[in-house]
Amino acid sequence: MKQKFLYHCNECGTEYDPRHIQYVCPACTALNSENQPPKGVLKTVYDFDKIAKTKTFQQLKDREFIDLLPIEDIESLPNLRTGKTPLYEIDQLDGKYLNYTCYLKDDSQNPTFSFKDRASAVVSAYAAENNIDTIVTASTGNAGSSLAGICAAQNQKAIIMVPSTAPLAKLTQIVMYGATIVPVQGTYDDAFDLSVKATDQLGWYNRNTAYNPLTIEGKKTVSYELFDQLGAKVPDRVFVPVGDGVIISGVYKGFEDLLMLGLIEQMPTIVAVQAKGSDNIARNFGKKEFKLKASNTVADSISVDIPRNYHMAVGYLKKYNGETLTISDDAILDASKILSKNTGLFAEPAAATAFGGLLHYQNNNKLNDKSKNVVLLTGSGLKDLKAVQQIIEIPEAIEPTIDHLKKLLA
Ligand SMILES: *Cc1c(COP(=O)(O)O)cnc(C)c1O
């Protein structure tokens, strides 16, 4: 393999040179049909044998895993700390000791407060190395606010196409970071199609999830970090919130890379957690035919109709015996509150969904004593304050007297 990396089509396996094909497999894309998840997402492969022979894990880590990323130079990455997020262990919830081990990977501590920065950083670095200065993305909110922030740090232009219904905080971030915001009438899918047309006709580089294969490469670094933070071990389970299925594919890809490098022998069990109101992966998993159900959930970041990376996510889940689970909006909001008041970590509804998945397993005695379980907290609760207003109450102001204080506390 002369080049640092190549692409393999997830469906037909055709190999592509990244100098010729940047996005999806042309042959498979031509066969896509309406209301079905698109085929032809590309998987990035490296010369794992060579890397395994020449580098230790520590050496890979010291160079920001650049050997396993589709970029040449660490300097191309934004000068913002991206990834390297904390992993917290908690041992009690609501005063009860847990009879399993629970770790929380807090990816709300990324520059723009979501997991999406891992992907934006790599896409932006690739653009910098290839003299591209304008990047477009369609987004439900976080991918757009992330690209906007990363591009601000990199002196690049970001053009963000979002459905106008995205949460206010995410829209505000996009504008504050100085990106060009393009609110689109219609759904995320409409924004997606417009961004692809703009890429074809106006030449902008496209970051769309499950379109640009490099987003998966950025997202996979979370698994390298988990392996490192757990003392060169894999966890038993990782609970991942799932919408389009790119984060979960990134998590799988990261662990699979470690497998290819001979650093681990076994994959963890990945649990794909979806909202009951947006369950197009969980509900169709294992079925012959994909049947679309329109989405409706409080967790906007995982509210998707056609999961863009359905085939890759389902392929990984099958190959490595992954599990799927759905929880209701009430359970999501409950999980959000339980998480916040027990840990000091306030997560947006999509991220709380993963924690709700862990609680569901706990309450159904599916977590054995010695198991190590990781929950991916993918975004900050401050990004969507409206979602939780229905479960909180902020009392009216009182006269500042002890009597009134006592009444309030009663
Ligand atoms: C994007 C996102 C997800 C879901 O990721 P997919 O790749 O769409 O499955 C989960 N949580 C948050 C906070 C996100 O922004």
Short mmCIF file of C-alpha atoms and ligand atoms in Angstrom, two decimals:
data_model
loop_
_atom_site.label_atom_id
_atom_site.label_comp_id
_atom_site.label_asym_id
_atom_site.label_seq_id
_atom_site.Cartn_x
_atom_site.Cartn_y
_atom_site.Cartn_z
CA MET A 1 0.00 0.00 0.00
CA LYS A 2 1.77 3.12 -1.25
CA GLN A 3 -0.66 5.61 0.14
CA LYS A 4 -1.32 6.25 3.78
CA PHE A 5 -4.97 5.23 3.46
CA LEU A 6 -7.53 3.88 1.02
CA TYR A 7 -11.29 3.60 0.97
CA HIS A 8 -13.32 0.40 0.80
CA CYS A 9 -17.01 0.58 -0.06
CA ASN A 10 -18.99 -0.74 2.87
CA GLU A 11 -21.34 -2.63 0.51
CA CYS A 12 -19.53 -3.77 -2.62
CA GLY A 13 -16.02 -3.70 -1.21
CA THR A 14 -14.58 -1.77 -4.16
CA GLU A 15 -11.33 -0.07 -3.27
CA TYR A 16 -10.95 3.63 -4.01
CA ASP A 17 -8.00 5.97 -4.05
CA PRO A 18 -8.87 9.05 -1.93
CA ARG A 19 -7.26 11.27 -4.58
CA HIS A 20 -10.06 10.25 -6.97
CA ILE A 21 -13.09 9.61 -4.80
CA GLN A 22 -13.80 11.81 -1.79
CA TYR A 23 -17.24 10.87 -0.62
CA VAL A 24 -19.34 7.79 -1.42
CA CYS A 25 -19.09 4.76 -3.73
CA PRO A 26 -20.42 5.90 -7.13
CA ALA A 27 -21.61 2.41 -8.12
CA CYS A 28 -23.64 1.80 -4.95
CA THR A 29 -24.98 5.35 -4.73
CA ALA A 30 -26.43 5.02 -8.22
CA LEU A 31 -28.64 2.19 -6.93
CA ASN A 32 -30.05 4.06 -3.93
CA SER A 33 -33.81 4.27 -3.74
CA GLU A 34 -36.19 6.56 -1.97
CA ASN A 35 -37.14 5.91 1.65
CA GLN A 36 -34.31 3.42 1.97
CA PRO A 37 -31.04 4.05 3.78
CA PRO A 38 -28.29 5.00 1.32
CA LYS A 39 -25.61 2.50 0.40
CA GLY A 40 -22.03 3.17 -0.52
CA VAL A 41 -20.51 4.80 2.56
CA LEU A 42 -16.75 4.34 2.45
CA LYS A 43 -14.57 2.80 5.13
CA THR A 44 -11.02 4.08 5.55
CA VAL A 45 -8.26 1.48 5.77
CA TYR A 46 -4.59 1.80 6.66
CA ASP A 47 -1.58 -0.46 6.50
CA PHE A 48 -2.27 -1.91 9.93
CA ASP A 49 0.46 -4.57 9.68
CA LYS A 50 3.10 -1.98 9.08
CA ILE A 51 1.84 0.29 11.86
CA ALA A 52 1.66 -2.65 14.28
CA LYS A 53 5.24 -3.59 13.49
CA THR A 54 6.69 -0.12 13.86
CA LYS A 55 4.69 1.62 16.63
CA THR A 56 3.62 0.93 20.19
CA PHE A 57 0.30 2.24 21.47
CA GLN A 58 2.14 4.84 23.51
CA GLN A 59 3.98 6.07 20.42
CA LEU A 60 0.71 6.31 18.50
CA LYS A 61 -0.88 8.23 21.37
CA ASP A 62 2.07 10.61 21.70
CA ARG A 63 1.49 11.68 18.10
CA GLU A 64 -2.26 12.23 18.56
CA PHE A 65 -2.94 8.95 16.67
CA ILE A 66 -1.94 10.69 13.45
CA ASP A 67 -0.68 7.37 12.02
CA LEU A 68 -4.27 6.15 12.17
CA LEU A 69 -5.86 9.30 10.77
CA PRO A 70 -6.26 10.41 7.14
CA ILE A 71 -4.07 13.47 7.62
CA GLU A 72 -0.33 14.04 7.44
CA ASP A 73 0.54 16.55 10.10
CA ILE A 74 -0.56 17.20 13.70
CA GLU A 75 -0.18 20.92 12.98
CA SER A 76 -3.16 20.79 10.60
CA LEU A 77 -5.51 20.04 13.50
CA PRO A 78 -7.23 22.99 15.19
CA ASN A 79 -5.50 24.66 18.08
CA LEU A 80 -8.37 23.73 20.38
CA ARG A 81 -8.32 20.74 22.66
CA THR A 82 -10.55 18.26 20.85
CA GLY A 83 -11.27 14.84 22.32
CA LYS A 84 -9.05 13.82 25.25
CA THR A 85 -12.20 14.09 27.32
CA PRO A 86 -12.46 12.85 30.90
CA LEU A 87 -13.68 9.40 31.89
CA TYR A 88 -15.38 9.46 35.29
CA GLU A 89 -16.23 6.44 37.41
CA ILE A 90 -19.32 6.68 39.57
CA ASP A 91 -20.18 4.19 42.29
CA GLN A 92 -23.61 5.28 43.47
CA LEU A 93 -26.90 6.56 42.14
CA ASP A 94 -29.60 8.01 44.38
CA GLY A 95 -27.73 6.82 47.48
CA LYS A 96 -27.42 3.20 46.32
CA TYR A 97 -24.08 1.60 45.57
CA LEU A 98 -23.88 0.15 42.10
CA ASN A 99 -23.14 -3.54 41.78
CA TYR A 100 -21.36 -3.00 38.48
CA THR A 101 -18.76 -0.52 37.31
CA CYS A 102 -20.00 2.59 35.55
CA TYR A 103 -17.87 5.02 33.60
CA LEU A 104 -19.07 8.24 32.01
CA LYS A 105 -17.13 9.56 29.02
CA ASP A 106 -17.87 13.27 29.06
CA ASP A 107 -17.67 14.43 25.47
CA SER A 108 -19.65 17.56 26.24
CA GLN A 109 -16.19 18.89 27.15
CA ASN A 110 -15.25 19.40 23.54
CA PRO A 111 -14.67 22.92 22.17
CA THR A 112 -18.27 23.35 20.96
CA PHE A 113 -19.70 21.08 23.65
CA SER A 114 -20.44 17.98 21.60
CA PHE A 115 -18.84 14.79 20.32
CA LYS A 116 -19.13 16.16 16.76
CA ASP A 117 -15.90 18.15 17.23
CA ARG A 118 -13.92 14.92 16.89
CA ALA A 119 -15.19 14.65 13.31
CA SER A 120 -15.04 18.34 12.43
CA ALA A 121 -11.40 18.56 13.55
CA VAL A 122 -10.26 15.81 11.17
CA VAL A 123 -12.35 17.08 8.25
CA SER A 124 -11.02 20.60 8.80
CA ALA A 125 -7.42 19.36 9.04
CA TYR A 126 -7.84 17.40 5.81
CA ALA A 127 -9.23 20.53 4.13
CA ALA A 128 -6.28 22.58 5.40
CA GLU A 129 -3.82 20.06 3.98
CA ASN A 130 -5.58 20.09 0.62
CA ASN A 131 -5.89 23.86 0.28
CA ILE A 132 -9.64 23.88 0.67
CA ASP A 133 -11.02 26.92 2.48
CA THR A 134 -14.80 26.48 2.38
CA ILE A 135 -16.60 23.60 4.08
CA VAL A 136 -20.35 23.02 3.95
CA THR A 137 -22.48 20.74 6.07
CA ALA A 138 -26.09 19.86 6.58
CA SER A 139 -26.87 19.45 10.23
CA THR A 140 -29.63 19.01 12.76
CA GLY A 141 -27.63 21.35 15.00
CA ASN A 142 -24.51 19.90 16.60
CA ALA A 143 -22.56 19.00 13.46
CA GLY A 144 -23.18 22.54 12.22
CA SER A 145 -22.26 24.32 15.45
CA SER A 146 -19.21 22.09 15.65
CA LEU A 147 -18.00 22.77 12.11
CA ALA A 148 -18.64 26.48 12.62
CA GLY A 149 -16.50 26.57 15.79
CA ILE A 150 -13.68 24.45 14.41
CA CYS A 151 -13.56 26.50 11.19
CA ALA A 152 -13.42 29.70 13.27
CA ALA A 153 -10.31 28.31 14.97
CA GLN A 154 -8.82 27.28 11.64
CA ASN A 155 -9.54 30.41 9.67
CA GLN A 156 -11.77 28.50 7.26
CA LYS A 157 -15.23 29.34 5.94
CA ALA A 158 -18.13 27.25 7.16
CA ILE A 159 -21.54 27.12 5.49
CA ILE A 160 -24.16 25.45 7.63
CA MET A 161 -27.53 24.25 6.33
CA VAL A 162 -29.99 23.52 9.10
CA PRO A 163 -33.70 22.97 9.47
CA SER A 164 -35.00 26.14 11.10
CA THR A 165 -36.41 24.06 13.97
CA ALA A 166 -32.96 23.31 15.47
CA PRO A 167 -32.56 24.31 19.16
CA LEU A 168 -31.77 27.99 19.65
CA ALA A 169 -28.44 27.42 21.40
CA LYS A 170 -27.09 25.45 18.43
CA LEU A 171 -28.29 28.07 15.90
CA THR A 172 -26.78 30.79 18.10
CA GLN A 173 -23.42 29.03 18.23
CA ILE A 174 -23.32 28.81 14.43
CA VAL A 175 -23.87 32.53 14.05
CA MET A 176 -21.53 33.54 16.90
CA TYR A 177 -18.70 31.46 15.40
CA GLY A 178 -19.10 33.54 12.26
CA ALA A 179 -20.30 30.82 9.93
CA THR A 180 -22.78 31.41 7.14
CA ILE A 181 -26.04 29.95 8.37
CA VAL A 182 -28.57 28.75 5.82
CA PRO A 183 -31.86 27.86 7.51
CA VAL A 184 -33.72 25.51 5.19
CA GLN A 185 -37.47 25.09 5.02
CA GLY A 186 -38.19 21.42 5.50
CA THR A 187 -36.31 18.62 7.15
CA TYR A 188 -32.71 17.68 7.70
CA ASP A 189 -32.98 15.49 4.59
CA ASP A 190 -33.85 18.54 2.52
CA ALA A 191 -30.83 20.37 3.95
CA PHE A 192 -28.68 17.33 3.21
CA ASP A 193 -29.72 17.19 -0.45
CA LEU A 194 -29.13 20.92 -0.89
CA SER A 195 -25.64 20.68 0.61
CA VAL A 196 -24.71 17.84 -1.76
CA LYS A 197 -25.95 19.89 -4.72
CA ALA A 198 -23.92 22.85 -3.50
CA THR A 199 -20.86 20.63 -3.30
CA ASP A 200 -21.39 19.39 -6.87
CA GLN A 201 -22.14 22.79 -8.34
CA LEU A 202 -20.27 25.30 -6.18
CA GLY A 203 -17.28 23.16 -5.30
CA TRP A 204 -17.43 23.47 -1.52
CA TYR A 205 -15.94 20.64 0.52
CA ASN A 206 -18.66 18.65 2.26
CA ARG A 207 -18.60 17.40 5.88
CA ASN A 208 -21.96 15.63 5.83
CA THR A 209 -22.16 12.71 8.14
CA ALA A 210 -22.21 9.32 6.34
CA TYR A 211 -21.20 11.11 3.17
CA ASN A 212 -17.71 12.30 3.97
CA PRO A 213 -15.91 9.15 5.21
CA LEU A 214 -13.50 11.18 7.35
CA THR A 215 -16.14 11.94 9.97
CA ILE A 216 -16.00 8.29 11.05
CA GLU A 217 -12.23 8.55 11.34
CA GLY A 218 -12.52 11.55 13.65
CA LYS A 219 -15.14 9.86 15.79
CA LYS A 220 -13.19 6.63 16.27
CA THR A 221 -10.57 8.29 18.49
CA VAL A 222 -12.98 7.97 21.42
CA SER A 223 -12.32 4.23 21.45
CA TYR A 224 -8.54 4.70 21.53
CA GLU A 225 -9.02 7.00 24.50
CA LEU A 226 -11.27 4.53 26.31
CA PHE A 227 -8.71 1.76 25.82
CA ASP A 228 -6.04 4.07 27.19
CA GLN A 229 -8.09 5.41 30.11
CA LEU A 230 -9.07 1.88 31.18
CA GLY A 231 -5.44 0.85 31.45
CA ALA A 232 -5.02 -0.80 28.04
CA LYS A 233 -8.25 -2.79 28.45
CA VAL A 234 -11.57 -2.83 26.64
CA PRO A 235 -14.78 -2.24 28.59
CA ASP A 236 -17.49 -4.91 28.60
CA ARG A 237 -20.15 -2.59 27.27
CA VAL A 238 -20.36 0.84 25.69
CA PHE A 239 -23.77 2.56 25.60
CA VAL A 240 -23.98 4.81 22.54
CA PRO A 241 -26.84 7.14 21.55
CA VAL A 242 -27.76 6.46 17.93
CA GLY A 243 -29.39 8.59 15.24
CA ASP A 244 -27.74 8.30 11.83
CA GLY A 245 -25.38 5.62 13.11
CA VAL A 246 -22.08 7.39 12.51
CA ILE A 247 -20.92 7.76 16.11
CA ILE A 248 -21.58 4.09 16.78
CA SER A 249 -19.69 3.16 13.60
CA GLY A 250 -16.81 5.34 14.75
CA VAL A 251 -16.78 3.61 18.14
CA TYR A 252 -16.69 0.21 16.40
CA LYS A 253 -14.04 1.36 13.92
CA GLY A 254 -11.79 2.55 16.73
CA PHE A 255 -11.93 -0.76 18.57
CA GLU A 256 -11.63 -2.65 15.29
CA ASP A 257 -8.45 -0.72 14.48
CA LEU A 258 -7.05 -1.82 17.86
CA LEU A 259 -8.02 -5.38 16.97
CA MET A 260 -6.24 -5.08 13.60
CA LEU A 261 -3.17 -3.76 15.37
CA GLY A 262 -3.19 -6.75 17.73
CA LEU A 263 -3.59 -4.47 20.76
CA ILE A 264 -6.85 -6.07 21.87
CA GLU A 265 -8.24 -9.55 21.42
CA GLN A 266 -11.90 -8.95 21.93
CA MET A 267 -14.41 -6.31 20.99
CA PRO A 268 -16.63 -4.78 23.65
CA THR A 269 -20.40 -5.20 23.38
CA ILE A 270 -21.77 -2.00 21.95
CA VAL A 271 -25.32 -1.11 22.91
CA ALA A 272 -27.10 1.12 20.40
CA VAL A 273 -29.63 3.19 22.32
CA GLN A 274 -32.36 4.99 20.41
CA ALA A 275 -35.42 6.98 21.36
CA LYS A 276 -38.67 5.03 20.96
CA GLY A 277 -39.83 7.89 18.73
CA SER A 278 -36.82 7.57 16.42
CA ASP A 279 -35.94 3.91 16.27
CA ASN A 280 -35.26 3.19 12.62
CA ILE A 281 -32.08 1.25 13.42
CA ALA A 282 -33.25 -0.66 16.50
CA ARG A 283 -36.63 -1.56 14.96
CA ASN A 284 -35.24 -2.69 11.61
CA PHE A 285 -32.17 -4.46 13.00
CA GLY A 286 -32.26 -8.12 11.99
CA LYS A 287 -35.16 -7.59 9.56
CA LYS A 288 -34.91 -8.35 5.87
CA GLU A 289 -36.52 -5.17 4.70
CA PHE A 290 -36.07 -1.63 6.01
CA LYS A 291 -39.38 -0.01 6.93
CA LEU A 292 -39.32 3.72 7.54
CA LYS A 293 -41.15 5.30 10.47
CA ALA A 294 -41.19 9.09 10.79
CA SER A 295 -39.30 10.31 13.84
CA ASN A 296 -40.59 12.30 16.76
CA THR A 297 -38.59 12.62 19.96
CA VAL A 298 -37.44 15.20 22.47
CA ALA A 299 -33.84 14.14 21.70
CA ASP A 300 -33.28 16.30 18.62
CA SER A 301 -29.74 15.09 17.91
CA ILE A 302 -30.92 11.51 17.39
CA SER A 303 -34.19 12.35 15.70
CA VAL A 304 -33.67 11.02 12.18
CA ASP A 305 -35.95 9.50 9.60
CA ILE A 306 -33.58 7.64 7.31
CA PRO A 307 -30.42 6.77 9.21
CA ARG A 308 -27.66 7.85 6.83
CA ASN A 309 -25.19 5.27 8.06
CA TYR A 310 -27.71 2.48 8.59
CA HIS A 311 -25.90 -0.19 6.62
CA MET A 312 -22.52 0.30 8.22
CA ALA A 313 -23.95 0.55 11.75
CA VAL A 314 -26.08 -2.55 11.31
CA GLY A 315 -23.16 -4.38 9.71
CA TYR A 316 -20.99 -3.70 12.74
CA LEU A 317 -23.74 -4.60 15.20
CA LYS A 318 -24.19 -7.94 13.42
CA LYS A 319 -20.50 -8.69 13.07
CA TYR A 320 -19.65 -7.97 16.69
CA ASN A 321 -22.87 -9.08 18.42
CA GLY A 322 -24.01 -5.62 19.36
CA GLU A 323 -27.29 -4.96 21.13
CA THR A 324 -30.08 -2.47 20.44
CA LEU A 325 -32.51 -0.82 22.79
CA THR A 326 -35.12 1.93 22.68
CA ILE A 327 -36.34 4.12 25.52
CA SER A 328 -39.27 6.53 25.76
CA ASP A 329 -39.01 10.30 25.89
CA ASP A 330 -40.11 10.17 29.54
CA ALA A 331 -37.29 7.76 30.31
CA ILE A 332 -34.85 10.04 28.47
CA LEU A 333 -35.85 13.08 30.51
CA ASP A 334 -35.78 11.02 33.72
CA ALA A 335 -32.32 9.77 32.87
CA SER A 336 -31.21 13.33 32.23
CA LYS A 337 -32.36 14.39 35.70
CA ILE A 338 -30.89 11.35 37.46
CA LEU A 339 -27.58 11.92 35.71
CA SER A 340 -27.48 15.64 36.51
CA LYS A 341 -28.31 15.41 40.18
CA ASN A 342 -26.10 12.43 40.89
CA THR A 343 -23.02 13.42 38.98
CA GLY A 344 -22.99 17.13 38.15
CA LEU A 345 -23.01 16.25 34.47
CA PHE A 346 -25.86 17.91 32.58
CA ALA A 347 -26.28 16.20 29.22
CA GLU A 348 -28.52 17.04 26.29
CA PRO A 349 -31.42 14.64 25.72
CA ALA A 350 -29.60 12.60 23.04
CA ALA A 351 -26.72 11.96 25.42
CA ALA A 352 -29.06 11.23 28.31
CA THR A 353 -30.57 8.56 26.08
CA ALA A 354 -27.38 6.51 26.37
CA PHE A 355 -27.45 6.88 30.16
CA GLY A 356 -31.12 5.87 30.10
CA GLY A 357 -30.02 2.74 28.25
CA LEU A 358 -27.63 1.89 31.06
CA LEU A 359 -30.37 2.47 33.66
CA HIS A 360 -32.66 0.16 31.70
CA TYR A 361 -30.03 -2.59 31.75
CA GLN A 362 -29.40 -2.00 35.45
CA ASN A 363 -33.10 -2.20 36.30
CA ASN A 364 -33.44 -5.42 34.32
CA ASN A 365 -30.43 -6.99 36.03
CA LYS A 366 -28.47 -7.20 32.81
CA LEU A 367 -25.25 -5.82 34.24
CA ASN A 368 -23.25 -8.39 36.14
CA ASP A 369 -21.10 -7.64 39.17
CA LYS A 370 -17.76 -7.29 37.60
CA SER A 371 -18.83 -5.72 34.32
CA LYS A 372 -17.27 -2.47 33.18
CA ASN A 373 -19.78 -0.24 31.45
CA VAL A 374 -19.15 3.00 29.63
CA VAL A 375 -21.78 5.59 28.74
CA LEU A 376 -20.95 8.06 25.98
CA LEU A 377 -22.19 11.49 26.95
CA THR A 378 -22.19 13.13 23.55
CA GLY A 379 -23.44 16.66 24.18
CA SER A 380 -24.08 19.32 26.81
CA GLY A 381 -27.46 19.98 28.38
CA LEU A 382 -26.99 23.71 27.84
CA LYS A 383 -27.49 23.10 24.13
CA ASP A 384 -31.17 22.39 24.57
CA LEU A 385 -32.67 23.98 27.67
CA LYS A 386 -36.18 23.90 26.29
CA ALA A 387 -36.28 20.12 26.27
CA VAL A 388 -36.05 19.84 30.05
CA GLN A 389 -38.39 22.69 31.03
CA GLN A 390 -41.27 20.22 31.27
CA ILE A 391 -39.57 18.34 34.12
CA ILE A 392 -38.35 21.27 36.19
CA GLU A 393 -39.94 24.13 38.03
CA ILE A 394 -38.23 27.39 38.85
CA PRO A 395 -40.16 29.00 41.72
CA GLU A 396 -41.30 32.59 41.70
CA ALA A 397 -39.15 35.19 43.43
CA ILE A 398 -39.83 35.69 47.14
CA GLU A 399 -39.59 38.70 49.38
CA PRO A 400 -36.15 38.42 50.96
CA THR A 401 -37.28 37.54 54.48
CA ILE A 402 -36.68 34.41 56.58
CA ASP A 403 -40.42 33.82 56.75
CA HIS A 404 -40.77 33.73 53.02
CA LEU A 405 -37.66 31.59 52.75
CA LYS A 406 -39.17 29.06 55.18
CA LYS A 407 -42.38 29.02 53.17
CA LEU A 408 -40.51 28.38 49.97
CA LEU A 409 -38.58 25.48 51.50
CA ALA A 410 -41.67 23.95 53.15
C1 LIG B 1 -25.01 13.50 16.40
C2 LIG B 1 -25.30 13.15 17.80
C3 LIG B 1 -25.66 11.85 18.20
C4 LIG B 1 -25.92 10.72 17.24
O1 LIG B 1 -24.91 10.42 16.34
P1 LIG B 1 -25.24 9.64 14.99
O2 LIG B 1 -23.96 9.54 14.31
O3 LIG B 1 -26.24 10.48 14.25
O4 LIG B 1 -25.82 8.32 15.36
C5 LIG B 1 -25.83 11.62 19.54
N1 LIG B 1 -25.69 12.60 20.46
C6 LIG B 1 -25.37 13.85 20.11
C7 LIG B 1 -25.25 14.88 21.16
C8 LIG B 1 -25.15 14.17 18.77
O5 LIG B 1 -24.86 15.44 18.45
#
